Short mmCIF file of C-alpha atoms in Angstrom, two decimals:
data_model
loop_
_atom_site.label_atom_id
_atom_site.label_comp_id
_atom_site.label_asym_id
_atom_site.label_seq_id
_atom_site.Cartn_x
_atom_site.Cartn_y
_atom_site.Cartn_z
CA MET A 1 67.58 111.15 51.44
CA ARG A 2 70.20 109.76 53.87
CA SER A 3 69.29 106.67 55.82
CA ARG A 4 68.78 107.17 59.56
CA ARG A 5 69.54 103.59 60.48
CA PRO A 6 73.12 104.31 61.71
CA LEU A 7 71.82 107.08 63.97
CA LEU A 8 69.07 104.81 65.31
CA PHE A 9 71.60 102.04 65.89
CA LEU A 10 73.82 104.16 68.26
CA PRO A 11 71.35 104.37 71.18
CA VAL A 12 70.71 100.63 70.86
CA LEU A 13 74.48 99.88 70.94
CA ALA A 14 75.04 102.20 73.95
CA THR A 15 72.13 100.58 75.82
CA THR A 16 73.53 97.11 75.07
CA LEU A 17 76.97 97.99 76.36
CA LEU A 18 75.83 99.76 79.53
CA ALA A 19 73.08 97.30 80.44
CA PRO A 20 75.36 94.84 82.24
CA LEU A 21 76.68 97.60 84.50
CA ALA A 22 73.25 98.96 85.20
CA ALA A 23 71.97 95.46 85.94
CA GLN A 24 74.72 94.84 88.43
CA GLU A 25 74.22 98.03 90.45
CA ARG A 26 74.34 97.16 94.16
CA GLU A 27 71.18 97.20 96.10
CA GLU A 28 72.93 98.76 99.15
CA PRO A 29 76.05 100.77 99.91
CA ARG A 30 79.35 98.88 100.35
CA PHE A 31 81.87 99.41 103.18
CA ARG A 32 85.30 97.83 103.74
CA ILE A 33 87.39 98.16 106.90
CA GLY A 34 90.81 96.55 106.57
CA PHE A 35 94.00 95.83 108.51
CA ALA A 36 97.24 94.42 107.10
CA LEU A 37 100.82 93.45 108.15
CA SER A 38 103.73 93.00 105.86
CA GLY A 39 107.32 91.84 106.12
CA GLY A 40 109.97 92.58 103.48
CA GLU A 41 113.01 94.60 102.55
CA PHE A 42 113.54 98.33 102.34
CA ASP A 43 116.20 99.85 100.03
CA PHE A 44 117.55 103.40 100.13
CA ASP A 45 120.03 104.76 97.64
CA SER A 46 121.29 108.35 97.78
CA ASP A 47 122.34 109.88 94.44
CA GLY A 48 126.03 110.70 94.20
CA SER A 49 127.13 109.23 97.55
CA ASN A 50 127.71 105.92 99.43
CA LEU A 51 124.73 106.53 101.71
CA ASP A 52 122.84 103.47 100.58
CA ASP A 53 121.73 100.19 102.13
CA ASN A 54 118.88 97.62 102.25
CA GLN A 55 117.56 96.02 105.38
CA SER A 56 114.55 94.02 106.55
CA ALA A 57 111.51 96.09 107.34
CA ALA A 58 107.90 95.69 108.50
CA MET A 59 104.80 97.55 107.34
CA PHE A 60 101.46 98.15 109.04
CA ARG A 61 98.31 99.32 107.27
CA LEU A 62 94.82 100.52 108.17
CA GLN A 63 92.20 101.19 105.55
CA PHE A 64 88.57 102.30 105.25
CA GLU A 65 86.51 102.74 102.09
CA GLY A 66 82.82 103.19 101.50
CA THR A 67 80.78 103.56 98.29
CA SER A 68 77.12 104.15 97.64
CA ARG A 69 74.84 101.81 95.64
CA HIS A 70 75.76 103.92 92.60
CA GLY A 71 79.50 103.37 93.14
CA PHE A 72 80.47 106.83 94.43
CA GLY A 73 82.34 107.22 97.70
CA GLY A 74 85.79 107.66 99.25
CA GLY A 75 88.11 106.42 101.87
CA VAL A 76 91.46 106.72 103.65
CA ARG A 77 94.56 104.48 103.89
CA LEU A 78 97.29 104.73 106.45
CA GLU A 79 100.61 102.93 106.04
CA SER A 80 103.63 102.95 108.41
CA LEU A 81 106.94 101.24 107.73
CA ALA A 82 110.12 100.85 109.95
CA THR A 83 113.52 99.18 109.29
CA ASP A 84 116.15 97.63 111.52
CA ASP A 85 118.29 100.20 113.43
CA ASP A 86 121.60 99.41 111.71
CA PHE A 87 120.96 100.97 108.34
CA PHE A 88 124.14 102.39 106.58
CA VAL A 89 126.52 100.68 109.00
CA GLY A 90 127.98 98.43 106.29
CA ASN A 91 129.19 101.49 104.38
CA GLY A 92 130.91 103.11 107.38
CA PHE A 93 128.14 105.52 108.46
CA ALA A 94 126.51 105.80 111.85
CA ALA A 95 123.69 103.34 112.60
CA THR A 96 120.37 104.74 111.41
CA GLU A 97 116.76 103.66 111.58
CA VAL A 98 114.48 104.50 108.66
CA GLY A 99 110.81 105.24 109.01
CA ASN A 100 108.29 105.86 106.24
CA GLY A 101 104.67 106.69 106.63
CA SER A 102 101.85 107.77 104.28
CA LEU A 103 98.28 108.94 104.49
CA PHE A 104 96.13 108.65 101.36
CA GLY A 105 92.70 110.30 101.42
CA HIS A 106 90.66 109.76 98.26
CA PHE A 107 87.45 109.90 96.34
CA THR A 108 86.33 106.59 94.85
CA TYR A 109 84.27 105.44 91.94
CA ARG A 110 83.60 101.71 91.94
CA LEU A 111 82.94 99.98 88.60
CA GLU A 112 81.18 96.63 89.20
CA THR A 113 79.74 93.80 87.09
CA HIS A 114 78.82 90.22 87.95
CA ARG A 115 82.38 88.96 88.68
CA PHE A 116 84.52 92.03 88.12
CA ALA A 117 84.98 95.18 90.11
CA MET A 118 87.46 98.06 89.78
CA PRO A 119 87.59 100.94 92.30
CA ILE A 120 89.12 104.06 90.77
CA ARG A 121 90.69 106.30 93.38
CA ALA A 122 91.88 109.91 93.19
CA GLY A 123 93.07 112.00 96.09
CA LEU A 124 95.91 113.47 98.03
CA LEU A 125 98.99 111.68 99.43
CA LEU A 126 100.91 112.86 102.53
CA ASN A 127 104.22 111.04 102.90
CA GLY A 128 107.02 111.36 105.49
CA LEU A 129 110.38 109.64 105.23
CA VAL A 130 112.73 109.99 108.27
CA LEU A 131 116.38 108.98 108.65
CA ASP A 132 117.01 108.81 112.41
CA GLU A 133 120.65 108.40 113.50
CA VAL A 134 120.56 106.06 116.46
CA GLY A 135 123.38 107.44 118.56
CA SER A 136 122.77 111.14 118.29
CA ASN A 137 119.00 111.10 117.40
CA ASP A 138 119.79 113.58 114.56
CA GLU A 139 117.08 113.35 111.89
CA VAL A 140 116.64 114.15 108.27
CA THR A 141 112.95 114.46 107.40
CA TYR A 142 111.53 114.44 103.91
CA GLY A 143 107.81 115.56 103.97
CA SER A 144 105.90 115.30 100.66
CA PHE A 145 102.40 116.25 99.65
CA GLY A 146 100.64 115.91 96.30
CA PRO A 147 97.97 114.12 94.12
CA TYR A 148 97.82 110.34 93.85
CA PHE A 149 95.75 108.12 91.59
CA GLU A 150 95.02 104.41 91.78
CA ILE A 151 93.06 101.67 90.06
CA ALA A 152 92.28 98.31 91.78
CA PRO A 153 90.78 95.62 89.48
CA GLU A 154 89.52 92.46 91.03
CA VAL A 155 88.16 89.25 89.33
CA VAL A 156 86.14 86.61 91.13
CA LEU A 157 87.34 83.16 90.05
CA ALA A 158 84.94 81.08 92.09
CA LYS A 159 81.83 81.89 94.03
CA ARG A 160 79.33 79.84 96.07
CA GLY A 161 76.71 81.50 98.26
CA LYS A 162 78.50 84.07 100.45
CA THR A 163 81.95 82.57 99.77
CA ALA A 164 84.16 83.91 96.99
CA TRP A 165 87.74 83.57 95.86
CA SER A 166 89.32 86.37 93.75
CA LEU A 167 92.51 87.68 92.25
CA TYR A 168 93.16 91.41 92.56
CA GLY A 169 95.68 94.14 91.80
CA GLU A 170 96.32 97.74 92.80
CA LEU A 171 98.35 100.15 90.65
CA GLY A 172 98.98 103.69 91.89
CA PHE A 173 101.11 106.67 90.93
CA GLY A 174 101.55 110.29 91.99
CA GLY A 175 103.97 113.03 92.92
CA GLY A 176 104.30 116.31 94.74
CA TYR A 177 106.20 118.96 96.61
CA THR A 178 108.80 117.91 99.21
CA ALA A 179 110.18 119.94 102.13
CA ILE A 180 113.40 118.70 103.67
CA ASP A 181 114.43 119.39 107.25
CA VAL A 182 118.05 118.50 108.28
CA GLU A 183 118.47 118.73 112.05
CA GLY A 184 121.08 121.33 112.89
CA ASP A 185 120.95 122.98 109.51
CA PRO A 186 118.99 126.28 109.40
CA ASN A 187 118.44 126.08 105.64
CA GLU A 188 115.04 125.21 104.24
CA TYR A 189 115.44 122.81 101.31
CA GLU A 190 112.74 122.07 98.68
CA SER A 191 112.40 119.41 96.06
CA SER A 192 109.84 117.11 94.36
CA THR A 193 109.18 113.44 94.77
CA GLY A 194 107.42 110.81 92.63
CA PHE A 195 105.51 107.82 93.98
CA PHE A 196 104.50 104.43 92.55
CA GLY A 197 102.69 101.59 94.17
CA LEU A 198 101.89 98.00 93.19
CA GLU A 199 99.95 95.20 94.92
CA LEU A 200 99.11 91.76 93.37
CA GLY A 201 97.42 89.08 95.31
CA THR A 202 94.39 86.88 96.12
CA ARG A 203 91.43 87.21 98.53
CA LEU A 204 88.98 84.85 100.11
CA LEU A 205 85.67 86.24 101.22
CA LEU A 206 83.81 84.24 103.92
CA ASN A 207 80.46 85.93 104.40
CA LYS A 208 81.64 89.39 105.65
CA ILE A 209 85.20 88.36 106.55
CA GLU A 210 87.92 88.85 103.89
CA LEU A 211 91.38 87.27 104.09
CA GLY A 212 94.18 88.26 101.71
CA LEU A 213 97.70 87.36 100.67
CA ALA A 214 99.66 89.57 98.31
CA TYR A 215 102.94 91.02 97.08
CA VAL A 216 103.26 94.72 97.87
CA GLY A 217 105.71 97.21 96.40
CA ARG A 218 106.24 100.84 97.17
CA TRP A 219 108.67 103.13 95.28
CA GLN A 220 109.59 106.75 95.61
CA ALA A 221 112.22 108.96 94.08
CA MET A 222 113.27 112.50 95.00
CA ASP A 223 115.18 114.94 92.81
CA GLU A 224 118.13 116.86 94.19
CA SER A 225 116.94 119.90 96.20
CA ASP A 226 117.02 123.49 95.04
CA PRO A 227 120.32 125.05 96.28
CA GLU A 228 120.41 127.03 99.46
CA GLY A 229 123.49 129.14 99.25
CA SER A 230 126.09 126.62 98.11
CA GLN A 231 124.41 123.58 99.63
CA VAL A 232 121.87 121.00 98.43
CA VAL A 233 120.32 117.88 99.67
CA LEU A 234 121.06 114.92 97.37
CA GLY A 235 118.22 113.10 95.65
CA TYR A 236 117.40 109.51 96.50
CA ASP A 237 115.59 106.40 95.41
CA ALA A 238 113.75 104.30 98.03
CA ASP A 239 111.65 101.17 97.70
CA TYR A 240 109.94 98.49 99.77
CA ASN A 241 109.07 95.01 98.58
CA GLY A 242 107.29 92.59 100.79
CA LEU A 243 104.62 89.93 101.49
CA LEU A 244 101.30 91.30 102.75
CA PHE A 245 98.71 89.49 104.97
CA SER A 246 95.39 91.30 105.18
CA PHE A 247 92.19 90.98 107.13
CA ALA A 248 89.02 93.02 106.42
CA VAL A 249 85.33 93.27 107.20
CA VAL A 250 83.19 93.89 104.20
CA PHE A 251 79.45 94.81 104.50
#
C-alpha cells in the first residue's frame, strides 16, 4: 500500500507558504492620491528620414489608486508631457512643439507582506502624441489605444512608527492600435504602437504624507502605417527620460 505522507505534506506546505501573506492582510482598505512633476529630455526619431531631434521636456502626473483589505481594487493615472517649441529646427525643418499625453485606467491586485508590497496592474492605455508646427499650427496626431500591464514592487528598508523609507520600481509594457491624422491630408492612416515604462526610486512615508524621488522612462515605437494609395506615414521611436519628484497622500 502506497504511503500517503507526501499527499498529507502538500496541504501543510501550502499553508506554510501562504500563512505570511494571510497574516499580513490589511485591516482596512488602502487609498493613494498622488501628484508628480518631472524634468528631462524627450527624443523623437522618425524611421527613414531626418525628422529627428531631442529637446528638454517637462512631465506632469496625477494618480489615484485604491485597494480593499483583500488587495483587490483599481485606479487611474494621467500623464502629460510637453517639449520646447524649437523641435526639428536643427535639421532644417520648421519649429515644432511635441506633446504627449496618456491615460491608464486599470484593475489592481496588491500583494503585501511585512516589508514588501507589489501592486499588479492590468488595464487600458489611451495615448496621444502630437507634433504641432509652431508657425502654421499644422498638426500630426498619433492616437493609440490598447492593453497595458504593470508591476510595482516596493521594499521597506527602515520603519519606525508611522515613518518608513523604501525603494520601489515600476515596470510596464503594452501595445495597441494607432490612428494617424495628418492635417490637410484626407487619408486615414492606421498602424500599431508598442509602449514600455520604467520607474526606479525611493519614497519616504511620514504618517500619511509620501515624498518620492525617482528616475522615470517612457518609450514608444510605431510601425510604418498601412498604405493609403501610394502614401504612408513613417514609423517612429520616441522616448522620455527624466527625474521625477512626487507627493502623495496615503490612507
